[in-house]
PDB file of C-alpha atoms in Angstrom:
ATOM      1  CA  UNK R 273       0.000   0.000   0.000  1.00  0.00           C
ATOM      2  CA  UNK R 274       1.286   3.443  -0.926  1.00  0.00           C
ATOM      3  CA  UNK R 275       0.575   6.529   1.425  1.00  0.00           C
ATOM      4  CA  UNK R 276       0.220   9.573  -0.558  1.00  0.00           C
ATOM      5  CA  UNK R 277       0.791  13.067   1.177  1.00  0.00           C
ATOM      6  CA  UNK R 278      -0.089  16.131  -0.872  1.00  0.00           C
ATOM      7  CA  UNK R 279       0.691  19.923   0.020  1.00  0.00           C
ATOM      8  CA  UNK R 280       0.911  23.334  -1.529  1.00  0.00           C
ATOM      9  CA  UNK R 281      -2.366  24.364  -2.028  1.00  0.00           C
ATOM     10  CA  UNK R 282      -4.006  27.812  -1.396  1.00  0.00           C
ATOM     11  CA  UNK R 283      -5.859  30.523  -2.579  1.00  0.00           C
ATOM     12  CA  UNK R 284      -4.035  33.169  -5.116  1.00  0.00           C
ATOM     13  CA  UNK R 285      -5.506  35.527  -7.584  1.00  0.00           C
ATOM     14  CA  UNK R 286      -5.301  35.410 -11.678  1.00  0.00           C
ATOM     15  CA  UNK R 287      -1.364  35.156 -12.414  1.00  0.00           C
ATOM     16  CA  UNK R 288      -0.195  33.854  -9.594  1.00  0.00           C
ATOM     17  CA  UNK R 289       1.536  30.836  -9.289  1.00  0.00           C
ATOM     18  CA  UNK R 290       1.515  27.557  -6.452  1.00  0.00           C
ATOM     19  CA  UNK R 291       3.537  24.984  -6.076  1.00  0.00           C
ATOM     20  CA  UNK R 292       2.102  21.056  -5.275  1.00  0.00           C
ATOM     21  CA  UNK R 293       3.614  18.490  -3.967  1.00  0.00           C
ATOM     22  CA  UNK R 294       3.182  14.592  -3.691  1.00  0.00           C
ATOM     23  CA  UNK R 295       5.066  12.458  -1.196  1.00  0.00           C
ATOM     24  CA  UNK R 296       4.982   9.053  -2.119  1.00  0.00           C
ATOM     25  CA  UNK R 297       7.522   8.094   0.690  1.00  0.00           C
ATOM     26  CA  UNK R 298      10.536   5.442   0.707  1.00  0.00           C
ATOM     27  CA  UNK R 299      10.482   2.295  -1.657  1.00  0.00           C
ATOM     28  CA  UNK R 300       7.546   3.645  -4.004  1.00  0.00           C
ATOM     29  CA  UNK R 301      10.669   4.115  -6.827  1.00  0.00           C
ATOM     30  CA  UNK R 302      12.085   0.535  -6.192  1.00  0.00           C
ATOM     31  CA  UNK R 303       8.755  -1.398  -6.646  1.00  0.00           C
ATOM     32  CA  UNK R 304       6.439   1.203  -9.080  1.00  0.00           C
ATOM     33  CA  UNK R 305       9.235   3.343 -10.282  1.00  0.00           C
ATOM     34  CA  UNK R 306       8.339   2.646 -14.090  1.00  0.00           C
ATOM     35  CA  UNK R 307       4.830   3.442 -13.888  1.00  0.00           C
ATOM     36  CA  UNK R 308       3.295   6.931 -14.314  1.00  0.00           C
ATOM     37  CA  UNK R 309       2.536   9.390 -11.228  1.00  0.00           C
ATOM     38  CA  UNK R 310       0.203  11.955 -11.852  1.00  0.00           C
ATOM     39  CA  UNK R 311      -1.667  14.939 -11.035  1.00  0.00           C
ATOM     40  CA  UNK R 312      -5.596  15.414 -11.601  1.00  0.00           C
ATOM     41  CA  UNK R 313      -7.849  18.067 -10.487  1.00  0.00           C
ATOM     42  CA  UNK R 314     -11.876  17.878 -10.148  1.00  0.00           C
ATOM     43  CA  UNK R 315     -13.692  20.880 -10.048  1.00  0.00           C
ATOM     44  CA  UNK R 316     -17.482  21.360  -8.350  1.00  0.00           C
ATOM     45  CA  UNK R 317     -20.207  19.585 -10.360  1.00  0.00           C
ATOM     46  CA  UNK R 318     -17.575  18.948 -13.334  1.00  0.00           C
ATOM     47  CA  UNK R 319     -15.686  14.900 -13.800  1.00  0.00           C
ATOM     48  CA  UNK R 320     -12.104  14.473 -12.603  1.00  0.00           C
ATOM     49  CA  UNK R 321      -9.655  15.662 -15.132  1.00  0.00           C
ATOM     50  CA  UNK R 322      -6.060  15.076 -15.893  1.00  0.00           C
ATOM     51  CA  UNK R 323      -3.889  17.489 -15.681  1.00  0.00           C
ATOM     52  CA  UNK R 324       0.120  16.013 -15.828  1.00  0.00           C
ATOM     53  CA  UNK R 325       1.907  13.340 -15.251  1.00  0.00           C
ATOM     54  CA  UNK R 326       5.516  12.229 -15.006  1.00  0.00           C
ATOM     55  CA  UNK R 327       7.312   9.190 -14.950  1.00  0.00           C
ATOM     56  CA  UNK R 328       9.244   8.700 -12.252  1.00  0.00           C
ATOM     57  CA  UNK R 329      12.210   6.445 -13.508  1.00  0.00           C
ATOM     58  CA  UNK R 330      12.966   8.614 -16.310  1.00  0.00           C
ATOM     59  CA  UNK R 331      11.480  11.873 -15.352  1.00  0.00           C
ATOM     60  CA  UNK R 332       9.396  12.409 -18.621  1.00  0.00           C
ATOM     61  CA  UNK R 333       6.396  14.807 -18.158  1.00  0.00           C
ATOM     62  CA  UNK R 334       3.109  14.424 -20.131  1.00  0.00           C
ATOM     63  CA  UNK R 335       0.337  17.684 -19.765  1.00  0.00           C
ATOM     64  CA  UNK R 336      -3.416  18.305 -20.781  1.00  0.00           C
ATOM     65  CA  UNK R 337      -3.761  20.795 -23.270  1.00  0.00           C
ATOM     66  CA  UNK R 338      -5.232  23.472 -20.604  1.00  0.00           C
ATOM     67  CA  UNK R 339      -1.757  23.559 -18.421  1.00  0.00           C
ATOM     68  CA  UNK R 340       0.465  23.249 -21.265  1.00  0.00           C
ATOM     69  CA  UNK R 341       3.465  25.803 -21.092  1.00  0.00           C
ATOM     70  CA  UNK R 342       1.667  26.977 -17.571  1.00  0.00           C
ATOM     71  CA  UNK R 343       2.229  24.136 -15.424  1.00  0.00           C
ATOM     72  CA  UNK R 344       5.129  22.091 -14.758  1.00  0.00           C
ATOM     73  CA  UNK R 345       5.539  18.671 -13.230  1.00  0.00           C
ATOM     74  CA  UNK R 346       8.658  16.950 -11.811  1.00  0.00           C
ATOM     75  CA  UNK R 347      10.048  14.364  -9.288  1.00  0.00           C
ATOM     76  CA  UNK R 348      13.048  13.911  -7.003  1.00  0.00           C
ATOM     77  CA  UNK R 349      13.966  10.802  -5.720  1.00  0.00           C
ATOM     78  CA  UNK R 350      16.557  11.585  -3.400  1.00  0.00           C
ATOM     79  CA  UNK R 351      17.741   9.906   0.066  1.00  0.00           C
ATOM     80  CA  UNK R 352      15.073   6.649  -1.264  1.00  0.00           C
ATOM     81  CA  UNK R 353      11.869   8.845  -1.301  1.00  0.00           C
ATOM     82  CA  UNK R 354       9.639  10.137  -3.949  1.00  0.00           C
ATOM     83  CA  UNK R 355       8.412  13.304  -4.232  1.00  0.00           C
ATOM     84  CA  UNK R 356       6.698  14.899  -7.402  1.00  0.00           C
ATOM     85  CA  UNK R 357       5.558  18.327  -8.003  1.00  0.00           C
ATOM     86  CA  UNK R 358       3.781  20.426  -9.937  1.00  0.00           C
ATOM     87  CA  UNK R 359       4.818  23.880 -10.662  1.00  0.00           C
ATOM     88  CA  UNK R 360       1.624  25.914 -11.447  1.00  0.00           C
ATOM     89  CA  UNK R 361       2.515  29.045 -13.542  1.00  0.00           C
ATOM     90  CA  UNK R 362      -0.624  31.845 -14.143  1.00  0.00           C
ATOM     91  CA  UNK R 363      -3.487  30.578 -12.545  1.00  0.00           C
ATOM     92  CA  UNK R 364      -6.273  31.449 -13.706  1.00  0.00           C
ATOM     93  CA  UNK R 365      -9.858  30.987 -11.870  1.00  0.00           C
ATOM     94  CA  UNK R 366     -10.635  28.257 -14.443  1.00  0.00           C
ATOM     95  CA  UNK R 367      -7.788  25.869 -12.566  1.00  0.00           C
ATOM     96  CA  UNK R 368      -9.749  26.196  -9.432  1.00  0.00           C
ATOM     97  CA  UNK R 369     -10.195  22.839  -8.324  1.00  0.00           C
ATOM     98  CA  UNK R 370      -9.489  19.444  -5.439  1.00  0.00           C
ATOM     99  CA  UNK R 371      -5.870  18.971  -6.852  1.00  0.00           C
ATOM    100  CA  UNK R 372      -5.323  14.837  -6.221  1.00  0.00           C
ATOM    101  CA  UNK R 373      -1.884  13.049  -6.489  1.00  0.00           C
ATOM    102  CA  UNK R 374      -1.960   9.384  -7.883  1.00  0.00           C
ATOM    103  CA  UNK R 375       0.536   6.754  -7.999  1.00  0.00           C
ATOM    104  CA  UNK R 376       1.141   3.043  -9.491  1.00  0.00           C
ATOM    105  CA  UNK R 377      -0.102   4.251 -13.005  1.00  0.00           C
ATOM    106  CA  UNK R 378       0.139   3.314 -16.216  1.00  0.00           C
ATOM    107  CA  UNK R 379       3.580   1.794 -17.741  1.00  0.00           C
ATOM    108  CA  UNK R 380       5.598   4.314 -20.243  1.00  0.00           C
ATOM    109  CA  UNK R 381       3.139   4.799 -23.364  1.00  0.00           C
ATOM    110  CA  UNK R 382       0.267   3.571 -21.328  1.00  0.00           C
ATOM    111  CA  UNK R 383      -2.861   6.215 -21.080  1.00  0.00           C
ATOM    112  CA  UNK R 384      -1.652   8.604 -18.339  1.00  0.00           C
ATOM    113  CA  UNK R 385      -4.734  10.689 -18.669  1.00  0.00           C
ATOM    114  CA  UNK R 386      -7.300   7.621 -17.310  1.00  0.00           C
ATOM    115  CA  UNK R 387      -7.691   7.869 -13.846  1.00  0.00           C
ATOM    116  CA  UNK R 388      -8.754   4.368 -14.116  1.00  0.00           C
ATOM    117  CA  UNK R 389      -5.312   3.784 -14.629  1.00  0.00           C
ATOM    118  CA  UNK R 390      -3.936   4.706 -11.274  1.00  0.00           C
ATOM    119  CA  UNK R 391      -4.150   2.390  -7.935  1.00  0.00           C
ATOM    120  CA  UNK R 392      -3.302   4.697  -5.520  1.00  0.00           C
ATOM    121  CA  UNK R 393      -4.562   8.278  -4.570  1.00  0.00           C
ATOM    122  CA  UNK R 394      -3.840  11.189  -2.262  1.00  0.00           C
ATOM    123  CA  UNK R 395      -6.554  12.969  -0.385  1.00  0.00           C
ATOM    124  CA  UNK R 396      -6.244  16.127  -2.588  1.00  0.00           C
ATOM    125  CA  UNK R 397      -5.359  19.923  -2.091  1.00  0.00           C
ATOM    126  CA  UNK R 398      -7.455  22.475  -3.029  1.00  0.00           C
ATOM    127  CA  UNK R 399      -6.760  25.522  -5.060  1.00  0.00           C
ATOM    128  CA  UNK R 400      -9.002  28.728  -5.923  1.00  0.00           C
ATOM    129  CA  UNK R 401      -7.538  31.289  -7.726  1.00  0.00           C
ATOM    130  CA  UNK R 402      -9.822  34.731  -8.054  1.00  0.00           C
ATOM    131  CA  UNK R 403     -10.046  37.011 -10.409  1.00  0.00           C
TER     132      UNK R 403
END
């Protein structure tokens, strides 16, 4: 079982940027360290959505079309541990949303953007931006 701990989320207004992050703790890179990790944010009355994801061995990013060249997403795995994070650039009110980390995804080429694909999940951290 993988324990999830997200952080960074808050309130800012339109351009301002937040910074998430997902600890997945020690030993998630040794046993799921090939499969995706990923962010995905669900807004009030509207489906989850993705929004990035990165693979952890290799450190390749993936985004939705809405974030792209706003948001960034990245891992360390230093000292054994896993972290990722997503750097969110210009928020505007339309990323307001429950911001959820999920682990154990989807292989490399596998559908990052199915949360069907991913077996573990954080409790989420919510962001509102204003305008």
């Amino acid at each position: 079982q993988v324990r999830l701990v997200e952080s960074g989320g808050g309130s800012v207004q339109a351009g301002g940027s937040l910074r998430l992050s997902c600890a997945a703790g020690e030993y998630y890179y040794s046993i799921y360290g090939v499969n995706a990790m990923a962010w995905f944010r669900q807004a009030p009355g509207k489906e989850r959505e993705a929004v990035a994801a990165i693979y952890v061995g290799n450190g390749n990013g993936y985004y939705a079309d809405p974030v792209k060249d706003r948001f960034t997403v990245s891992r360390d795995n230093g000292a054994g541990k896993t972290t990722v994070y997503l750097q969110m650039n210009n928020l505007q009110p339309e990323d307001t949303a429950m911001y959820y980390c999920a682990a154990d995804g989807p292989a490399f080429g596998g559908a990052w953007w199915h949360a069907s694909q991913y077996n573990f999940w954080g409790q989420g951290t919510q962001v509102t931006v204003s305008s």
